[in-house]
CSV table of C-alpha atoms and ligand atoms in Angstrom, one decimal:
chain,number,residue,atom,x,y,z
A,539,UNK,CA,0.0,0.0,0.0
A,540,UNK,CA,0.8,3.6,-0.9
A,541,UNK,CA,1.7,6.0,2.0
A,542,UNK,CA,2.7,9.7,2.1
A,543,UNK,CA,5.6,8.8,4.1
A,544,UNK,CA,6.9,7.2,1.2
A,545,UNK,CA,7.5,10.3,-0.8
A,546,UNK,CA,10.7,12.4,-1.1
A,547,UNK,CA,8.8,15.7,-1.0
A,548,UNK,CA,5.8,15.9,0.7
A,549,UNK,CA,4.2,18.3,-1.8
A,550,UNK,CA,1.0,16.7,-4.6
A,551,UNK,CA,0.2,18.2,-7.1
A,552,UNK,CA,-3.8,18.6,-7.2
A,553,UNK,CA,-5.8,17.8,-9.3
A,554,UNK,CA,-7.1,20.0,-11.9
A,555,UNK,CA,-10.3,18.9,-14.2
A,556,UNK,CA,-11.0,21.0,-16.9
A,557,UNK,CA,-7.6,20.8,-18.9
A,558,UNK,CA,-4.9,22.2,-16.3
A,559,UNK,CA,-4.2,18.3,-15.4
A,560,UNK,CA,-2.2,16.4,-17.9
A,561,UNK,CA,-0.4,13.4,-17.5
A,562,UNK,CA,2.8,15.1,-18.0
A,563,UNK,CA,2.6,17.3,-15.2
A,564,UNK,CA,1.5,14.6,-12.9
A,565,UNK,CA,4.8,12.5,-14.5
A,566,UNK,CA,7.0,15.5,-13.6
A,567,UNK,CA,6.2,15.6,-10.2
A,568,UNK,CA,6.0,12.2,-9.9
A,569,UNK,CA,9.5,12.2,-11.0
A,570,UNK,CA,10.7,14.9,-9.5
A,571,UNK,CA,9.8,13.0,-5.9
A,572,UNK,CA,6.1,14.6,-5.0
A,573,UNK,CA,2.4,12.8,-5.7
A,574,UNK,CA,1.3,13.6,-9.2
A,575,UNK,CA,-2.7,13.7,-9.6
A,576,UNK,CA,-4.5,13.0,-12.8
A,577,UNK,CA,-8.3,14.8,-12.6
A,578,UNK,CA,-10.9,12.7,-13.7
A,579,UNK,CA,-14.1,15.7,-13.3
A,580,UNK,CA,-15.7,16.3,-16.7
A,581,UNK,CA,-13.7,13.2,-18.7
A,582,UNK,CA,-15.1,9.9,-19.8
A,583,UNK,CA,-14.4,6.9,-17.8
A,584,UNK,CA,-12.8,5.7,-21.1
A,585,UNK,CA,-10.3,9.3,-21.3
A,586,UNK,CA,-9.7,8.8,-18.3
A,587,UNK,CA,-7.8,5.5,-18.0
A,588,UNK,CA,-6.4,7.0,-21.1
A,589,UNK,CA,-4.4,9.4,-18.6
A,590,UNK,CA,-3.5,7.0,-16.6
A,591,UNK,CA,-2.0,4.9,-19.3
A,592,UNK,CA,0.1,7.8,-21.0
A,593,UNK,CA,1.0,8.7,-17.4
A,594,UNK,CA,2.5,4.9,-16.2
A,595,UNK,CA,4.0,5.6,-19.6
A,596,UNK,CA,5.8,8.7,-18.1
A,597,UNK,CA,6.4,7.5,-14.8
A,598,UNK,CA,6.9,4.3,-12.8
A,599,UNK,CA,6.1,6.8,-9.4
A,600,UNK,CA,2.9,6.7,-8.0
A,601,UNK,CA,-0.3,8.3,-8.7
A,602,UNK,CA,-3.6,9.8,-7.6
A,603,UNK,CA,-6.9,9.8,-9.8
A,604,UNK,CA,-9.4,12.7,-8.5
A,605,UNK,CA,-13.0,11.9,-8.8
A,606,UNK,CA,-16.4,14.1,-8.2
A,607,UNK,CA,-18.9,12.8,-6.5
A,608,UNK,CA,-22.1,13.1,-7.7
A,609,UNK,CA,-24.0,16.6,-5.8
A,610,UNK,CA,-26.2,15.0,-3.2
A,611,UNK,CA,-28.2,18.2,-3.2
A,612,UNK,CA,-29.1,18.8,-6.9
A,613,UNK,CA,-29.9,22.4,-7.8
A,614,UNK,CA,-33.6,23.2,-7.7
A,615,UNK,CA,-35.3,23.7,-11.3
A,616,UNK,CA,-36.2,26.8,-10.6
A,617,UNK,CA,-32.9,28.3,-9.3
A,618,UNK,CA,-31.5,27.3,-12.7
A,619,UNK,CA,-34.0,28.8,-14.6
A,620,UNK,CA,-33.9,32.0,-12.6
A,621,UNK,CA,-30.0,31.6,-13.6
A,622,UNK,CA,-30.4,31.2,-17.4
A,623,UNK,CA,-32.8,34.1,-17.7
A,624,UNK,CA,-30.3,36.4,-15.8
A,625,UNK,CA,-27.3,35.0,-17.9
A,626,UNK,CA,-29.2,35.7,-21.2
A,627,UNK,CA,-30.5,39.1,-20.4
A,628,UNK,CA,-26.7,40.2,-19.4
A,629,UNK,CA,-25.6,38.9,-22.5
A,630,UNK,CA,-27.8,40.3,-25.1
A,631,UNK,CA,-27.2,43.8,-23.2
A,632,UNK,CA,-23.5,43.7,-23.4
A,633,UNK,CA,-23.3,42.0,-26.7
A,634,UNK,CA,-21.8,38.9,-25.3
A,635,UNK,CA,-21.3,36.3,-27.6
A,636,UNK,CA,-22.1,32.2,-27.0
A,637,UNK,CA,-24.3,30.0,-26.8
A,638,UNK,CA,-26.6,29.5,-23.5
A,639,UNK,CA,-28.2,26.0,-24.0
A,640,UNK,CA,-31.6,25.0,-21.9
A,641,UNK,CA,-31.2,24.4,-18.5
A,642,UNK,CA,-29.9,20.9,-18.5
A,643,UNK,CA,-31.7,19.0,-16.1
A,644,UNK,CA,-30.4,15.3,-17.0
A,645,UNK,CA,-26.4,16.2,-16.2
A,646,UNK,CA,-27.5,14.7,-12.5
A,647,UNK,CA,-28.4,11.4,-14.1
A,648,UNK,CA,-25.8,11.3,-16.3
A,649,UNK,CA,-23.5,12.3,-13.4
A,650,UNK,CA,-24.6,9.3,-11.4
A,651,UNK,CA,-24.1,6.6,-14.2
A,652,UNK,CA,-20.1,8.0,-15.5
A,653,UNK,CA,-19.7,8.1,-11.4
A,654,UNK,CA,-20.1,4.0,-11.3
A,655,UNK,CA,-18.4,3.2,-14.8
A,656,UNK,CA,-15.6,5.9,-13.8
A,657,UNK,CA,-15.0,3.6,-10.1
A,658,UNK,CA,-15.6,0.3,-11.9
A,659,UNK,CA,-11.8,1.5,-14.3
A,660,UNK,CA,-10.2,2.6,-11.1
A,661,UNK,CA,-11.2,-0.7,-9.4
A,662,UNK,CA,-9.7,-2.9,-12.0
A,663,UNK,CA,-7.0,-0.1,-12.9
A,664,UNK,CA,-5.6,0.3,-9.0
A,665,UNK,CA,-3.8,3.9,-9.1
A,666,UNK,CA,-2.5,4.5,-5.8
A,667,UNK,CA,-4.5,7.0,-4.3
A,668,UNK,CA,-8.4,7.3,-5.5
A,669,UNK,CA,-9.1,11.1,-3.9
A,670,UNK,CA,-13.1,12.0,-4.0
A,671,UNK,CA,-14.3,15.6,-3.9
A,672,UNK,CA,-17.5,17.5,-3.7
A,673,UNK,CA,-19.2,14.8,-1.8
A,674,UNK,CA,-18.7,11.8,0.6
A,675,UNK,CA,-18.4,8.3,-1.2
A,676,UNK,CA,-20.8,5.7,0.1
A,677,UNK,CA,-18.8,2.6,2.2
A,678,UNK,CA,-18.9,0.2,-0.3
A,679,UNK,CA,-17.0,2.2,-3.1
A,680,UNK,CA,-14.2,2.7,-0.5
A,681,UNK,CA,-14.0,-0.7,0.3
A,682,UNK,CA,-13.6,-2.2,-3.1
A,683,UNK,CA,-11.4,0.4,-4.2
A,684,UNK,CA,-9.4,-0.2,-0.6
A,685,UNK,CA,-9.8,-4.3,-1.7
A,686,UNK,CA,-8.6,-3.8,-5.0
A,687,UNK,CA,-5.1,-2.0,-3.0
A,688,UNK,CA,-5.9,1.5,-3.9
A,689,UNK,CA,-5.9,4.4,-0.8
A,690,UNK,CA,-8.5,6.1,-0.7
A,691,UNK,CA,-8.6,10.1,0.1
A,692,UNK,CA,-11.5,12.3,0.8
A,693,UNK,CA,-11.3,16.2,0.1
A,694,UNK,CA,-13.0,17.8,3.2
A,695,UNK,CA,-13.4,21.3,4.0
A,696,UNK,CA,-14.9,20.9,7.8
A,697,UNK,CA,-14.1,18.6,11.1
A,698,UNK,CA,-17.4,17.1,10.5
A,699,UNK,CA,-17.1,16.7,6.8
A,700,UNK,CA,-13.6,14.8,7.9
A,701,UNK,CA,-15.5,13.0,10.6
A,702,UNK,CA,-18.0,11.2,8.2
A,703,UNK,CA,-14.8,10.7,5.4
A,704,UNK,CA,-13.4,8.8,8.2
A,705,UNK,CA,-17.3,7.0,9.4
A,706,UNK,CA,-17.5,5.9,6.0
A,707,UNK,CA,-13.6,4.4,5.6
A,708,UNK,CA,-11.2,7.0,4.4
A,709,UNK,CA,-7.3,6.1,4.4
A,710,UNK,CA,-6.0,9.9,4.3
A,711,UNK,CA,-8.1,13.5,4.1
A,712,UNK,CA,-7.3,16.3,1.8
A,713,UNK,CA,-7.9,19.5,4.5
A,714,UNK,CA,-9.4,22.5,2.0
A,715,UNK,CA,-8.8,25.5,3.3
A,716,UNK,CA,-11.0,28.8,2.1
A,717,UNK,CA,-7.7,29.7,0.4
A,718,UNK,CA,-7.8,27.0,-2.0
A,719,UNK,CA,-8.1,28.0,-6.0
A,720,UNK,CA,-10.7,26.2,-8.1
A,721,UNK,CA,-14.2,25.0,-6.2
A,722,UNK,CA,-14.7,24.3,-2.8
A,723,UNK,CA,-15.2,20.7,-2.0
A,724,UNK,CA,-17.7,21.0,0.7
A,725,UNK,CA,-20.5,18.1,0.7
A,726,UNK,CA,-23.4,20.3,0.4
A,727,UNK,CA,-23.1,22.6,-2.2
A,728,UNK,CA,-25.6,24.8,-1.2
A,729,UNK,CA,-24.3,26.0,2.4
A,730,UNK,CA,-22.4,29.3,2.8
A,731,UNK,CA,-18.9,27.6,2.5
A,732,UNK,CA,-17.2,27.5,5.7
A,733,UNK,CA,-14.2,30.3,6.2
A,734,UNK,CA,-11.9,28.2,7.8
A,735,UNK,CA,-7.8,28.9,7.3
A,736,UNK,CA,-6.0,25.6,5.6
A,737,UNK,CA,-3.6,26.1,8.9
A,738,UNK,CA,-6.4,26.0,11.3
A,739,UNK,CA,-8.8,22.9,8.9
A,740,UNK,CA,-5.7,21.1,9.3
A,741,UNK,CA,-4.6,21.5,13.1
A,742,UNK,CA,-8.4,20.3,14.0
A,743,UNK,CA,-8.7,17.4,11.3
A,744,UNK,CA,-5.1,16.0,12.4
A,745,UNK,CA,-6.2,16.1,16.2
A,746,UNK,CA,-9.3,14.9,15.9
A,747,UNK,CA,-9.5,12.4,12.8
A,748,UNK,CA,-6.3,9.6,13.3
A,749,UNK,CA,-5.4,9.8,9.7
A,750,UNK,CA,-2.9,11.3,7.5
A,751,UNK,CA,-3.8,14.4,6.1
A,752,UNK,CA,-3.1,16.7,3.0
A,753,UNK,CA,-3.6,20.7,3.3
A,754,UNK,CA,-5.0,22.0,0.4
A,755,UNK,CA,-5.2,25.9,-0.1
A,756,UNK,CA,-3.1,29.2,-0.5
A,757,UNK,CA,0.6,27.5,-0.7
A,758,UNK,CA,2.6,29.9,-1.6
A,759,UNK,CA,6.0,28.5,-1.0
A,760,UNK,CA,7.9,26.8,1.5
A,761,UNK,CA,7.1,29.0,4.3
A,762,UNK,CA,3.4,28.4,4.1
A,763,UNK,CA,3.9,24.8,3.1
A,764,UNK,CA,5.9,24.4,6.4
A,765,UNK,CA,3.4,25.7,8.6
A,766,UNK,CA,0.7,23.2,7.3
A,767,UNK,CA,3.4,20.6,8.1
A,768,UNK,CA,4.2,21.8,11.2
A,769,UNK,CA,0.4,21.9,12.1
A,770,UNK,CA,-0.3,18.6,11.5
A,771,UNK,CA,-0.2,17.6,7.8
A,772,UNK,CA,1.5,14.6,6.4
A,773,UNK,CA,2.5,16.7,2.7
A,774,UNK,CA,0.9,20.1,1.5
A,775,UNK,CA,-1.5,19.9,-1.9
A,776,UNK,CA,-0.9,22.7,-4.6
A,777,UNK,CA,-2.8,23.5,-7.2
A,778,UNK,CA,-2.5,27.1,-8.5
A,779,UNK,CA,1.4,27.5,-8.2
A,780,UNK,CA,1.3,24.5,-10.9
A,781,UNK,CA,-1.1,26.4,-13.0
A,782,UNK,CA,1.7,28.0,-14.9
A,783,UNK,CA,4.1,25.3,-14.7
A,784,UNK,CA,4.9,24.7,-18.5
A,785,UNK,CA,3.5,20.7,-18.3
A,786,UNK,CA,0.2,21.5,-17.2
A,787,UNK,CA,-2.8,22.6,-20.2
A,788,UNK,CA,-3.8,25.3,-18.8
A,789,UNK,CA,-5.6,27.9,-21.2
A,790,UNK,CA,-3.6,30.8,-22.6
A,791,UNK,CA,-5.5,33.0,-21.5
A,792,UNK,CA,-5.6,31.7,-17.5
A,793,UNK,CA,-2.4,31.5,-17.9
A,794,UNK,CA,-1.4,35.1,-18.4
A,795,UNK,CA,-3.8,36.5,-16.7
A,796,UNK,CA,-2.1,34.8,-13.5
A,797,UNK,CA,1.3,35.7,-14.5
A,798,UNK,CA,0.3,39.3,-15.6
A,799,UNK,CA,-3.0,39.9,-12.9
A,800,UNK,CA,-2.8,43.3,-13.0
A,801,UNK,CA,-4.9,44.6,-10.0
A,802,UNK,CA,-7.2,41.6,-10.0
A,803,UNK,CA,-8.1,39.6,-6.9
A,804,UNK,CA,-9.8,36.6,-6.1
A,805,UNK,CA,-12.9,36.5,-4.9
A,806,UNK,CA,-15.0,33.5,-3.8
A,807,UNK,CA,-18.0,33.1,-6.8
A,808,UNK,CA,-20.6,30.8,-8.0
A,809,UNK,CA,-21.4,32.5,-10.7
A,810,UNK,CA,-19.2,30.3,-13.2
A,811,UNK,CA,-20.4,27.0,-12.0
A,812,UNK,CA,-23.1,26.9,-9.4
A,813,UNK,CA,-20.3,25.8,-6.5
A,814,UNK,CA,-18.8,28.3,-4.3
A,815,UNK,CA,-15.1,28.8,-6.2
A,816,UNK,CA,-12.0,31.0,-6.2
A,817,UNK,CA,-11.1,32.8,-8.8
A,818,UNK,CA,-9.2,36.0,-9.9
A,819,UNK,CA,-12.3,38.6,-10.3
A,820,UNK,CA,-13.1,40.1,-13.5
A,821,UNK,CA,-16.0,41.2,-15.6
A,822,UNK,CA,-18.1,38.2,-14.9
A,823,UNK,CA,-17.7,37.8,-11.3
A,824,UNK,CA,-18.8,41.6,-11.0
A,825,UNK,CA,-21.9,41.2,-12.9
A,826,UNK,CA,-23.3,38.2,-12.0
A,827,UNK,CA,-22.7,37.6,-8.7
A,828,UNK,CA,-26.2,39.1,-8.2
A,829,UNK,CA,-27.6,36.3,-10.0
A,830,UNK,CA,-25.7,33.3,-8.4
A,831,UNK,CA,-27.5,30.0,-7.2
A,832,UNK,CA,-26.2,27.1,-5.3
A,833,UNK,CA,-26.4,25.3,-9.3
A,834,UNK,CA,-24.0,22.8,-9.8
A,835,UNK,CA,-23.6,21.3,-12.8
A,836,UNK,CA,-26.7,23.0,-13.9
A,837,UNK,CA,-24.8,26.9,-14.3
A,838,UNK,CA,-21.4,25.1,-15.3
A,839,UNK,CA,-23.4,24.0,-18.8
A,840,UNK,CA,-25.0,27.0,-18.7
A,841,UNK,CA,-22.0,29.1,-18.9
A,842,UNK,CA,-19.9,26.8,-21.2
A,843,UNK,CA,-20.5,28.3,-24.7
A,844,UNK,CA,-19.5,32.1,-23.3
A,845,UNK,CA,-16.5,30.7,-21.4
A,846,UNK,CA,-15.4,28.6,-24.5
A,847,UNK,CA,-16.1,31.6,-26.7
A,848,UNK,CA,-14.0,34.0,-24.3
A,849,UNK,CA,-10.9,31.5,-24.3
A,850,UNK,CA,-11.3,31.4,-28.0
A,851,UNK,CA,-11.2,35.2,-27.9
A,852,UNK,CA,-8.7,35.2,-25.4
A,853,UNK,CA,-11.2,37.1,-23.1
A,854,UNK,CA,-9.8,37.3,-19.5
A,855,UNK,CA,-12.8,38.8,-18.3
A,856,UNK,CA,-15.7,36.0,-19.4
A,857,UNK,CA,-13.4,33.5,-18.3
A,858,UNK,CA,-13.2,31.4,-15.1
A,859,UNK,CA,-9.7,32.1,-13.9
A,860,UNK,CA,-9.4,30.0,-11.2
A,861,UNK,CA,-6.7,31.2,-8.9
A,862,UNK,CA,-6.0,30.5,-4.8
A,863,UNK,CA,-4.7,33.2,-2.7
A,864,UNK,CA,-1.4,32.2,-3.4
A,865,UNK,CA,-1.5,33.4,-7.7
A,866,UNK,CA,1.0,36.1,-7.2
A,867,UNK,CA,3.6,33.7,-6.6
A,868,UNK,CA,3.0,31.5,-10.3
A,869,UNK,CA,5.7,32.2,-12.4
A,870,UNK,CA,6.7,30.6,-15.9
A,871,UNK,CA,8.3,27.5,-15.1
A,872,UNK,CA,8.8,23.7,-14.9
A,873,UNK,CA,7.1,21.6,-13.0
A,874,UNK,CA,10.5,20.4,-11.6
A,875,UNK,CA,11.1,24.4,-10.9
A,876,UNK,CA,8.3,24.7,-8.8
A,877,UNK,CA,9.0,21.3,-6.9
A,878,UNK,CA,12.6,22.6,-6.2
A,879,UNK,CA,11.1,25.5,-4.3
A,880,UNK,CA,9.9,22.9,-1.5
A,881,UNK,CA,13.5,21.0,-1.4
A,882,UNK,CA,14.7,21.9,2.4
A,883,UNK,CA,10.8,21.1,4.1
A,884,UNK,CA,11.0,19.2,7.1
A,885,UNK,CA,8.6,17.3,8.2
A,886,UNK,CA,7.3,16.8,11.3
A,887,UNK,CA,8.4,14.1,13.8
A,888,UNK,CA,6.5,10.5,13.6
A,889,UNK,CA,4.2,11.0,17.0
A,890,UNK,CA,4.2,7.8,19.5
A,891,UNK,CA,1.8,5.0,19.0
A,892,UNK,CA,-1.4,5.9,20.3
A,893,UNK,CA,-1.4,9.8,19.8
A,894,UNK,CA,-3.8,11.4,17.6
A,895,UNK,CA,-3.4,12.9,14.1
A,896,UNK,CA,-0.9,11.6,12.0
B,2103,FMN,C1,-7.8,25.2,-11.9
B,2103,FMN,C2,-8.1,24.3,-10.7
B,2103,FMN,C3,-8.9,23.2,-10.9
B,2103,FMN,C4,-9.2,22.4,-9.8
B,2103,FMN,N1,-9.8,21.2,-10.0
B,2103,FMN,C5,-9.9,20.3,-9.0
B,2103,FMN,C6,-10.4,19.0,-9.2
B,2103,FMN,O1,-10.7,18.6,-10.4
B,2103,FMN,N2,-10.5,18.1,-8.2
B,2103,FMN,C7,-10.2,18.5,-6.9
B,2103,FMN,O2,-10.3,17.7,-6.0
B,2103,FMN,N3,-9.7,19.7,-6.6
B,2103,FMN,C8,-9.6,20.6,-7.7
B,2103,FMN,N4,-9.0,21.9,-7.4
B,2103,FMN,C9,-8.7,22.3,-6.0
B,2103,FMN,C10,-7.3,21.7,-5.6
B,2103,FMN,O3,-7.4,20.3,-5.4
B,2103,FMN,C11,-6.8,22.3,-4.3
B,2103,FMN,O4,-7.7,22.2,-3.3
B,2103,FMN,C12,-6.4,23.8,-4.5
B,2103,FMN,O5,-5.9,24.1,-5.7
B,2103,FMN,C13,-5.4,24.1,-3.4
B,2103,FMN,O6,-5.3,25.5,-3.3
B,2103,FMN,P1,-4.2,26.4,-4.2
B,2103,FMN,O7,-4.9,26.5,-5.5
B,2103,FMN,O8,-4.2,27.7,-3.4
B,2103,FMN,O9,-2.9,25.7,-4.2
B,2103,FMN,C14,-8.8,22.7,-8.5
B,2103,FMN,C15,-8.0,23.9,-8.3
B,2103,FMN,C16,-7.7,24.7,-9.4
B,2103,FMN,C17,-6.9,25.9,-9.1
């Protein structure tokens, strides 16, 4: 069995659906002595083991596959209607361009079905690490994925959201702090999201949960990643500093607008997707967030053709630029570059059998 322990750096690279994920940087890092992650969110089961081939093509190190759990609190018909019709009259008054399709109503069935096929290829395809985010995975999928010799990791953004990952079998828990770049994980997507630091998430989940745990949020270099490690964690999880590193597909325009952000922020918005996300503000954040519903997948259809038509434009301000606190410290490097940054961390001592956290 896989364990954190193992790794020369205790750094993962997160996973990043939506294009920033590539096998290549999760064979970098895998490489270069940290946990790569391939993200499964929005790719067929089929595409998926695809990535997973062409990664154990790269590397020989180990690997963790991200999936989403289906929303156990679809949006409500009318929220996403109340969505589309504010969506559409912002767009024909500013001249946006793309297409807004009906709401989509069927993604939660269709969610549910690619959520079994996508387990049954990691069951028989046994990465390493399975990590689970927006929900809680039901007992049985963690023990068959835990049979078949596969860890399994649950991204929490509360205690009690860690308390029921471990209730219902989890190996290790990936501690999201409000930090974090890209969506919050949190179960429910339609509670207000819970404010808790990455530092603090991860002092509580490590004293009160017995398993190894992963912070996730606002790593902005080795001084931040140390304090996570010196509060508890087992290795620190960083998604936007590998945003920019050259192996990962990240959109042009993302891209430079996180190398070049000007005076843009991030602000915490569901007007992109229906889920509570960070992202560098722009145009779209300002206008809609008026509008915003708790809409999962419902607003992330909704929104597809005017985000794909902005990163076709190279439109920073129509786009979802997903960012963490931490953008300002991307720069325009390798993966290996960025990994490089977290040589000297130390990690914590091993505590004595029968302490709590990890
Ligand atoms: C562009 C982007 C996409 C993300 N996609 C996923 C995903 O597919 N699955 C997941 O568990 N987390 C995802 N996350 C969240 C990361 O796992 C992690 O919690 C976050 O990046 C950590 O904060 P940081 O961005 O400040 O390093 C994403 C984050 C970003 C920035």
């Amino acid at each position: 069995m896989f364990d954190l322990s193992s790794l020369r750096l205790p750094v993962v690279q997160a996973p990043m659906a939506g294009g920033p994920s590539t096998p290549q940087l999760a064979g970098a890092v895998a490489e270069g002595g940290g946990l790569g992650s391939l993200a499964t969110g929005y790719l067929s089961p089929a595409a998926a083991e695809a990535q997973l081939a062409a990664f154990r093509s790269l590397s020989t190190g180990p690997v963790a596959v991200n999936v989403f759990v289906p929303e156990q609190r679809p949006t409500s018909s009318s929220d996403a209607h109340d969505y589309r019709s504010s969506l559409e009259s912002w767009c024909r008054a500013e001249g946006i361009v793309g297409d807004i399709p009906a709401v989509p109503l069927s993604v939660d069935d269709e969610a549910r079905a690619d959520y079994s096929s996508m387990l049954a290829m990691l069951e028989r395809t046994a990465p390493q690490v399975v990590t689970f985010t927006f929900g809680l995975p039901g007992r049985e999928d963690v023990a068959r994925l835990q049979a078949a010799g596969v860890q399994v990791g649950v991204t929490v953004t509360t205690v009690e959201e860690a308390l029921q990952a471990v209730d219902h079998g989890a190996d290790l828990l990936i501690a999201q702090g409000i930090e974090a770049g890209g969506h919050r994980s949190q179960f429910d997507q339609s509670t207000v999201p819970s404010d808790i630091t990455t530092e603090d998430l991860v002092r509580s989940i490590a004293g009160a949960c017995g398993r190894p745990v992963v912070g996730a949020g606002g790593v902005d270099g080795p001084a931040s990643a140390q304090r996570l490690l010196d509060a508890g964690a087992s290795a620190v999880q960083l998604g936007t500093l590998f945003l920019t590193a050259r192996e990962a597909g990240t959109k042009t325009t993302h891209r430079t607008a996180l190398l070049d952000p000007g005076d843009r922020g991030t602000v915490l918005t569901r007007v992109f997707t229906g889920r509570p996300a960070r992202a560098l503000s722009n145009r779209f954040t300002t206008a809609m967030e008026g509008a915003a519903v708790a809409g999962y997948p419902q607003v992330h259809v909704l929104t597809g053709g005017i985000r794909a038509a902005a990163a076709v434009s190279d439109d920073p301000e129509l786009l979802h630029l997903w960012a963490g606190t931490g953008f300002a410290a991307c720069a325009d490097e390798t993966a290996a570059s960025v990994l490089s940054r977290f040589d000297a961390l130390r990690r914590p001592e091993p505590r004595a059998p029968g302490q709590s956290g990890v």
